């Protein structure tokens, strides 16, 4: 891969937000012994280097009731050395969609000659393991794991940590272009290679989202939710720096990856609000506004790399209510942050009311949060899940053979 370094970087406390990085070559060949000078603005990353990161990376596919053909396409796009984790919240009746997903994964693994891990979000064993490990916020009133994409992602992050992975990346299961997924994962690895910090997040900005408009293909750049979310996050940063900024271009990036060191130390919020809350929580913890609960990380830097993909992104189009809900969730986590200034809070409230997200006399409801996973008692969790078919894979460090 040949990729530019961020042209500009905005520093905020311990955080370095990098501007969008462009990819010049998806595959720049093998290592030829040539070491680029660090001052080169465009870095060539040989395949062997990407591969070294793949071996330490788990790729998570959260799935809820997606077409199997799409899930199969996603699986075949994940570079062989990566560990695959599917967390499904698909229904088991009247048709057992989960068992169909298990079959599809089993077939894939047979043909690809690798192991992979699949679990269901509502597996009582997982709920019990979280409870024993002292992490009750992920449980619902029935004592099962809550619904939601973020909740599935948290399960997967924990399993990847237990399996000894150093990086974790997420790709949605409803993607029509396997080639785009392969590209995102290469970009995750490239971001980790470029980063000089153990605390790194890589977020993908889609090149475009193709749509049919008046019988013609139109390649739209910004999604309906992301424009608004980016604006609010940039307003939050501008308030503190005193300089208007457009640095955040990936406020809703579903396609993103984290170094495990960072993933374990962030707090999370529920469902689809997880991605905007990444940025909010980074600012809260490492932005230098509040006293950081993690002074050791404050002494280092946290790097955010935003990489623009080359492939277009085509996924199942969401209904208007779904899009509205995602917008509201982003507003919610910014509005309720301890670092949200009063002016922005008023603006968000006005917008939520005028946009019909809440009634004219209502306030924005509190989001549901999850504390950092680092507080989990790992050995208690492992003990509880030992009857699960994948526990042995985790113990053996699944993916080492790939
Ligand atoms: N395990 C699990 N549990 N997975 C879920 C759940 C759940 O409760 N709900 C949804 N998923 C899976 C879906 O099957 C899909 O693979 C992925 O999570 C994303 O869900 P979508 O419903 O397709 O989300 P979207 O396309 O509207 O939004 C995506 O892109 C946004 C950026 O534009 C998501 O990735 C958002 O988080 C992201 O902000
Ligand atoms: Mg989708």
Coordinates of C-alpha atoms and ligand atoms in Angstrom, one line a residue:
X1 CA 0.0 0.0 0.0
X2 CA 1.2 3.5 -0.8
X3 CA -0.4 6.1 1.5
X4 CA 0.2 9.7 2.4
X5 CA 0.9 10.8 5.9
X6 CA -1.7 13.2 7.3
X7 CA -1.1 16.6 5.7
X8 CA -2.1 18.4 8.8
X9 CA -2.6 17.3 12.4
X10 CA -4.6 19.0 15.1
X11 CA -3.4 18.4 18.6
X12 CA -5.8 18.4 21.4
X13 CA -4.4 17.5 24.8
X14 CA -2.7 14.1 24.2
X15 CA -4.7 13.5 21.0
X16 CA -3.4 13.9 17.5
X17 CA -6.2 14.1 15.0
X18 CA -4.8 13.5 11.6
X19 CA -6.4 15.0 8.4
X20 CA -7.8 12.6 5.8
X21 CA -5.0 10.4 4.3
X22 CA -5.2 9.4 0.6
X23 CA -4.2 6.1 -0.7
X24 CA -2.0 6.2 -3.8
X25 CA -1.6 2.5 -4.5
X26 CA -3.6 -0.3 -2.9
X27 CA -0.8 -2.8 -3.4
X28 CA 2.8 -1.4 -3.5
X29 CA 4.5 -4.8 -3.7
X30 CA 6.8 -6.7 -1.5
X31 CA 9.6 -5.5 0.7
X32 CA 12.6 -4.7 -1.5
X33 CA 14.9 -3.6 1.2
X34 CA 14.5 0.1 0.5
X35 CA 13.8 2.0 3.7
X36 CA 12.0 5.3 3.0
X37 CA 13.2 8.5 4.6
X38 CA 10.9 9.5 7.4
X39 CA 10.4 12.9 5.8
X40 CA 8.7 11.4 2.8
X41 CA 5.1 12.5 2.8
X42 CA 4.0 9.4 1.0
X43 CA 4.9 6.1 2.6
X44 CA 5.3 2.8 0.8
X45 CA 4.2 -0.1 3.1
X46 CA 5.3 -3.4 1.7
X47 CA 2.9 -6.4 1.9
X48 CA 5.0 -8.2 4.5
X49 CA 4.6 -5.4 6.9
X50 CA 0.8 -5.4 6.5
X51 CA 0.8 -9.1 6.9
X52 CA 2.7 -8.8 10.2
X53 CA -0.2 -6.6 11.6
X54 CA -2.9 -8.9 10.1
X55 CA -1.5 -11.8 12.3
X56 CA -2.1 -9.7 15.4
X57 CA -5.5 -8.4 14.3
X58 CA -9.0 -9.7 14.9
X59 CA -11.6 -8.6 12.4
X60 CA -15.1 -8.4 13.9
X61 CA -18.3 -8.8 11.8
X62 CA -21.4 -7.8 13.8
X63 CA -24.4 -9.4 12.1
X64 CA -28.1 -9.0 12.6
X65 CA -30.3 -10.6 10.1
X66 CA -28.2 -9.9 7.0
X67 CA -28.4 -11.8 3.7
X68 CA -26.1 -14.8 3.8
X69 CA -24.7 -14.0 0.4
X70 CA -23.4 -10.7 1.8
X71 CA -22.0 -12.3 4.9
X72 CA -20.2 -14.8 2.7
X73 CA -18.7 -12.0 0.6
X74 CA -17.5 -10.3 3.7
X75 CA -15.8 -13.4 5.0
X76 CA -13.9 -14.1 1.8
X77 CA -12.6 -10.5 1.8
X78 CA -10.8 -10.8 5.2
X79 CA -7.1 -11.3 4.7
X80 CA -6.2 -14.9 5.7
X81 CA -3.9 -14.1 8.6
X82 CA -6.6 -12.1 10.5
X83 CA -8.7 -13.8 13.1
X84 CA -12.4 -13.6 12.3
X85 CA -15.0 -13.0 15.0
X86 CA -18.7 -13.0 14.2
X87 CA -21.1 -11.7 16.8
X88 CA -24.6 -12.4 15.7
X89 CA -27.9 -11.0 17.1
X90 CA -30.0 -12.7 14.4
X91 CA -33.3 -14.3 15.2
X92 CA -33.4 -18.1 16.0
X93 CA -37.1 -18.4 15.1
X94 CA -39.2 -18.9 13.2
X95 CA -36.2 -19.6 11.0
X96 CA -32.9 -20.2 12.8
X97 CA -30.8 -17.5 11.0
X98 CA -28.0 -18.0 13.5
X99 CA -27.6 -21.6 12.6
X100 CA -27.5 -20.7 8.9
X101 CA -24.7 -18.2 9.7
X102 CA -22.8 -20.9 11.6
X103 CA -23.1 -23.2 8.6
X104 CA -21.9 -20.5 6.2
X105 CA -18.9 -19.8 8.5
X106 CA -18.1 -23.5 8.9
X107 CA -18.1 -24.0 5.1
X108 CA -15.9 -20.9 4.6
X109 CA -13.4 -22.2 7.2
X110 CA -13.3 -25.6 5.5
X111 CA -12.5 -24.1 2.1
X112 CA -10.2 -21.4 3.4
X113 CA -8.4 -23.7 5.8
X114 CA -8.7 -21.5 8.9
X115 CA -10.4 -21.3 12.2
X116 CA -12.9 -18.5 13.1
X117 CA -15.1 -17.7 16.0
X118 CA -18.9 -17.2 16.0
X119 CA -21.1 -16.5 19.0
X120 CA -24.6 -15.3 19.6
X121 CA -25.2 -12.1 21.5
X122 CA -28.0 -13.7 23.5
X123 CA -25.9 -16.7 24.5
X124 CA -26.7 -17.1 28.3
X125 CA -23.1 -18.2 28.9
X126 CA -21.8 -14.8 27.7
X127 CA -24.2 -13.0 29.9
X128 CA -23.2 -15.0 32.9
X129 CA -19.5 -14.5 32.1
X130 CA -19.9 -10.7 32.0
X131 CA -21.9 -10.8 35.3
X132 CA -19.2 -12.9 37.0
X133 CA -16.5 -10.6 35.7
X134 CA -18.2 -7.6 37.3
X135 CA -19.4 -5.9 34.1
X136 CA -23.2 -5.6 34.5
X137 CA -23.8 -2.6 32.4
X138 CA -24.0 -4.8 29.3
X139 CA -26.9 -6.7 30.7
X140 CA -30.6 -6.0 30.1
X141 CA -33.5 -6.3 32.7
X142 CA -33.7 -10.1 32.0
X143 CA -30.0 -10.5 32.7
X144 CA -29.2 -11.2 29.0
X145 CA -26.9 -9.1 26.9
X146 CA -28.6 -6.0 25.5
X147 CA -29.5 -5.6 21.9
X148 CA -27.3 -3.3 19.8
X149 CA -24.3 -3.1 17.5
X150 CA -22.0 -1.6 20.2
X151 CA -22.9 -4.4 22.6
X152 CA -21.9 -7.0 19.9
X153 CA -18.7 -5.1 19.3
X154 CA -17.9 -5.1 23.0
X155 CA -18.3 -8.9 23.2
X156 CA -15.9 -9.3 20.3
X157 CA -13.3 -6.9 21.7
X158 CA -13.2 -8.9 24.9
X159 CA -12.9 -12.2 23.0
X160 CA -10.1 -10.8 20.8
X161 CA -8.3 -9.5 23.9
X162 CA -8.6 -12.9 25.6
X163 CA -7.2 -14.5 22.4
X164 CA -4.1 -12.2 22.7
X165 CA -4.8 -10.0 19.7
X166 CA -3.1 -6.5 19.6
X167 CA -5.5 -4.9 17.1
X168 CA -9.2 -5.0 16.5
X169 CA -11.0 -3.9 13.4
X170 CA -14.7 -3.8 12.5
X171 CA -16.5 -4.3 9.2
X172 CA -20.3 -4.3 8.6
X173 CA -21.9 -7.5 7.3
X174 CA -24.2 -5.8 4.8
X175 CA -21.5 -4.7 2.4
X176 CA -22.0 -5.6 -1.3
X177 CA -18.4 -5.2 -2.3
X178 CA -15.9 -7.7 -0.8
X179 CA -13.1 -5.7 -2.5
X180 CA -13.9 -2.7 -0.3
X181 CA -13.7 -4.7 2.8
X182 CA -10.3 -6.1 1.9
X183 CA -9.2 -2.5 1.3
X184 CA -10.5 -1.2 4.6
X185 CA -8.5 -3.9 6.5
X186 CA -5.3 -3.1 4.6
X187 CA -5.9 0.5 5.6
X188 CA -6.4 -0.4 9.2
X189 CA -3.0 -2.2 9.1
X190 CA -1.4 0.8 7.3
X191 CA -2.7 3.2 10.0
X192 CA -1.1 1.1 12.7
X193 CA 2.2 1.0 10.9
X194 CA 2.3 4.7 10.4
X195 CA 1.3 5.5 13.9
X196 CA 4.0 6.2 16.5
X197 CA 1.8 5.6 19.4
X198 CA 0.5 2.3 21.0
X199 CA -2.8 4.1 21.4
X200 CA -4.2 4.3 17.9
X201 CA -7.5 4.4 16.1
X202 CA -8.0 4.2 12.4
X203 CA -11.2 5.4 10.9
X204 CA -12.3 5.0 7.3
X205 CA -13.9 7.8 5.3
X206 CA -15.7 6.1 2.4
X207 CA -14.6 7.3 -1.0
X208 CA -18.3 7.5 -2.0
X209 CA -21.6 5.8 -1.7
X210 CA -23.2 5.0 -5.0
X211 CA -26.9 5.7 -5.4
X212 CA -29.3 5.6 -8.4
X213 CA -30.5 9.1 -8.9
X214 CA -32.9 9.6 -11.9
X215 CA -31.8 6.3 -13.5
X216 CA -28.1 7.3 -13.3
X217 CA -25.4 6.3 -10.9
X218 CA -24.4 9.1 -8.5
X219 CA -21.4 8.7 -6.2
X220 CA -22.3 10.6 -3.1
X221 CA -19.4 11.6 -0.8
X222 CA -21.1 12.3 2.5
X223 CA -23.8 10.3 4.1
X224 CA -27.0 11.8 5.6
X225 CA -25.9 11.3 9.2
X226 CA -22.2 11.8 8.9
X227 CA -22.4 15.4 7.7
X228 CA -24.3 16.4 10.8
X229 CA -22.3 14.3 13.2
X230 CA -19.0 15.7 11.8
X231 CA -20.3 19.2 12.1
X232 CA -21.2 18.8 15.8
X233 CA -17.9 17.1 16.7
X234 CA -16.0 19.8 14.9
X235 CA -18.0 22.5 16.7
X236 CA -17.1 20.8 20.0
X237 CA -13.4 20.9 19.2
X238 CA -13.6 24.5 17.8
X239 CA -15.2 25.7 21.1
X240 CA -12.0 24.8 23.0
X241 CA -9.4 25.7 20.4
X242 CA -11.0 29.0 19.3
X243 CA -10.4 28.0 15.7
X244 CA -13.1 26.7 13.4
X245 CA -12.1 23.3 12.2
X246 CA -13.2 20.5 9.8
X247 CA -10.7 18.0 11.1
X248 CA -13.3 15.3 12.0
X249 CA -14.4 13.6 8.8
X250 CA -15.3 10.2 10.2
X251 CA -17.7 10.9 13.1
X252 CA -19.9 7.9 12.2
X253 CA -17.2 5.6 10.9
X254 CA -18.6 2.1 11.3
X255 CA -15.5 0.8 9.5
X256 CA -12.7 1.5 12.1
X257 CA -10.0 -0.3 14.0
X258 CA -8.3 0.3 17.4
X259 CA -5.1 -0.9 19.0
X260 CA -6.1 -3.1 21.8
X261 CA -4.3 -0.8 24.3
X262 CA -6.7 2.0 23.3
X263 CA -9.8 -0.2 22.9
X264 CA -9.5 -1.5 26.4
X265 CA -9.2 2.0 27.9
X266 CA -12.1 3.8 26.2
X267 CA -15.6 4.0 27.5
X268 CA -18.4 3.1 25.1
X269 CA -22.0 4.0 24.5
X270 CA -24.8 1.8 23.3
X271 CA -26.0 0.9 19.8
X272 CA -25.1 3.1 16.8
X273 CA -23.9 5.9 19.0
X274 CA -20.6 4.1 19.6
X275 CA -18.7 5.7 16.8
X276 CA -19.4 9.4 17.6
X277 CA -18.9 8.6 21.2
X278 CA -15.4 7.3 20.5
X279 CA -14.4 10.9 19.6
X280 CA -16.3 12.4 22.5
X281 CA -14.8 10.0 25.0
X282 CA -11.3 10.5 23.6
X283 CA -11.8 14.3 24.2
X284 CA -13.2 13.7 27.7
X285 CA -10.3 11.4 28.7
X286 CA -7.3 12.6 26.8
X287 CA -8.3 16.1 25.6
X288 CA -6.8 17.9 28.6
X289 CA -10.1 19.5 29.5
X290 CA -11.0 17.2 32.4
X291 CA -8.3 15.6 34.5
X292 CA -7.5 12.4 32.8
X293 CA -8.2 9.1 34.7
X294 CA -5.3 7.7 32.7
X295 CA -2.2 9.9 33.3
X296 CA 0.1 7.2 31.9
X297 CA -1.6 7.6 28.5
X298 CA -1.6 11.4 28.8
X299 CA 2.1 11.2 28.9
X300 CA 2.1 9.5 25.5
X301 CA -0.1 10.4 22.5
X302 CA -3.3 9.0 21.1
X303 CA -3.3 9.0 17.3
X304 CA -6.4 9.1 15.2
X305 CA -5.8 8.3 11.5
X306 CA -8.6 9.0 9.1
X307 CA -8.0 7.2 5.8
X308 CA -10.0 7.8 2.6
X309 CA -10.8 4.5 0.9
X310 CA -10.6 4.1 -2.9
X311 CA -13.5 1.6 -3.3
X312 CA -17.1 2.9 -3.2
X313 CA -19.2 1.7 -0.3
X314 CA -22.4 -0.1 -1.1
X315 CA -24.5 -1.5 1.7
X316 CA -28.2 -2.1 2.5
X317 CA -29.8 1.3 2.4
X318 CA -31.3 2.3 5.8
X319 CA -34.9 3.6 6.1
X320 CA -35.4 7.3 7.0
X321 CA -36.4 6.4 10.6
X322 CA -33.1 4.5 11.0
X323 CA -31.1 7.4 9.7
X324 CA -33.0 9.8 12.0
X325 CA -32.3 7.5 14.9
X326 CA -28.6 7.5 14.2
X327 CA -28.5 11.3 14.0
X328 CA -30.3 11.5 17.3
X329 CA -27.9 9.1 19.0
X330 CA -24.9 11.2 17.9
X331 CA -26.6 14.4 19.2
X332 CA -27.4 12.5 22.5
X333 CA -23.7 11.6 23.3
X334 CA -22.4 15.0 22.5
X335 CA -25.2 16.8 24.3
X336 CA -24.7 14.8 27.5
X337 CA -20.9 15.0 27.5
X338 CA -19.4 16.8 30.5
X339 CA -17.3 18.8 28.0
X340 CA -20.2 20.0 25.8
X341 CA -20.4 23.8 26.1
X342 CA -23.7 25.4 26.9
X343 CA -23.9 27.1 23.5
X344 CA -23.6 23.8 21.6
X345 CA -26.0 22.1 24.0
X346 CA -28.6 24.7 23.2
X347 CA -28.0 24.3 19.5
X348 CA -28.4 20.5 19.7
X349 CA -31.5 20.8 21.7
X350 CA -33.1 23.2 19.2
X351 CA -32.1 20.9 16.4
X352 CA -33.5 17.8 18.1
X353 CA -36.8 19.5 18.7
X354 CA -37.1 21.2 15.3
X355 CA -36.1 18.0 13.5
X356 CA -38.8 16.1 15.3
X357 CA -36.4 13.8 17.2
X358 CA -38.1 14.8 20.5
X359 CA -41.2 16.7 21.4
X360 CA -41.0 20.5 21.7
X361 CA -41.1 20.4 25.5
X362 CA -38.9 17.3 26.0
X363 CA -35.2 17.1 26.8
X364 CA -32.7 14.8 25.1
X365 CA -32.6 11.5 27.0
X366 CA -29.5 10.1 28.6
X367 CA -27.5 7.6 26.5
X368 CA -26.5 4.2 28.0
X369 CA -22.8 3.9 28.7
X370 CA -20.3 1.1 29.2
X371 CA -17.1 1.6 31.2
X372 CA -13.7 0.6 29.8
X373 CA -13.3 -3.1 29.3
X374 CA -9.9 -3.1 31.1
X375 CA -11.7 -3.3 34.4
X376 CA -13.0 -6.8 33.5
X377 CA -11.7 -9.8 35.4
X378 CA -10.3 -11.7 32.5
X379 CA -9.8 -15.1 34.3
X380 CA -13.3 -15.1 35.7
X381 CA -14.7 -14.4 32.3
X382 CA -12.6 -17.2 30.7
X383 CA -13.7 -19.7 33.4
X384 CA -17.3 -19.0 32.7
X385 CA -17.1 -19.4 28.9
X386 CA -15.0 -22.5 29.1
X387 CA -17.9 -24.8 28.0
X388 CA -18.4 -22.7 24.8
X389 CA -17.1 -24.3 21.6
X390 CA -14.8 -21.4 20.9
X391 CA -13.2 -21.3 24.4
X392 CA -10.5 -23.7 23.4
X393 CA -9.7 -21.7 20.3
X394 CA -9.2 -18.6 22.4
X395 CA -7.0 -20.5 24.8
X396 CA -4.9 -21.8 21.9
X397 CA -4.6 -18.2 20.6
X398 CA -6.9 -18.7 17.5
X399 CA -5.4 -17.5 14.3
X400 CA -1.8 -18.2 15.2
X401 CA -1.9 -21.0 12.6
X402 CA -2.9 -18.6 9.8
Ligands
LIG1 N1 -24.2 -8.2 16.8 C1 -25.0 -7.3 16.3 N2 -26.0 -6.9 17.2 N3 -24.9 -6.7 15.1 C2 -25.8 -5.8 14.8 C3 -26.9 -5.3 15.6 C4 -27.0 -6.0 16.9 O1 -27.9 -5.7 17.7 N4 -27.6 -4.4 14.9 C5 -27.0 -4.2 13.7 N5 -25.9 -5.1 13.6 C6 -25.0 -5.2 12.5 C7 -25.6 -5.2 11.1 O2 -26.0 -6.5 10.7 C8 -24.5 -4.7 10.3 O3 -23.6 -5.7 9.9 C9 -23.8 -3.7 11.2 O4 -24.1 -4.1 12.5 C10 -24.2 -2.3 10.9 O5 -25.6 -2.2 11.0 P1 -26.5 -1.4 9.9 O6 -27.9 -1.5 10.4 O7 -26.2 -1.9 8.6 O8 -26.0 0.1 10.1 P2 -26.0 1.3 9.1 O9 -25.6 0.8 7.8 O10 -27.2 2.0 9.2 O11 -24.8 2.1 9.8 C11 -23.5 1.7 9.7 O12 -22.7 2.7 9.2 C12 -22.7 3.9 10.0 C13 -21.8 5.0 9.3 O13 -22.5 5.5 8.2 C14 -23.1 1.3 11.1 O14 -21.8 0.7 11.1 C15 -23.0 2.5 12.0 O15 -22.5 2.2 13.3 C16 -22.2 3.6 11.4 O16 -22.2 4.8 12.2
LIG2 MG1 -25.5 -0.9 6.8

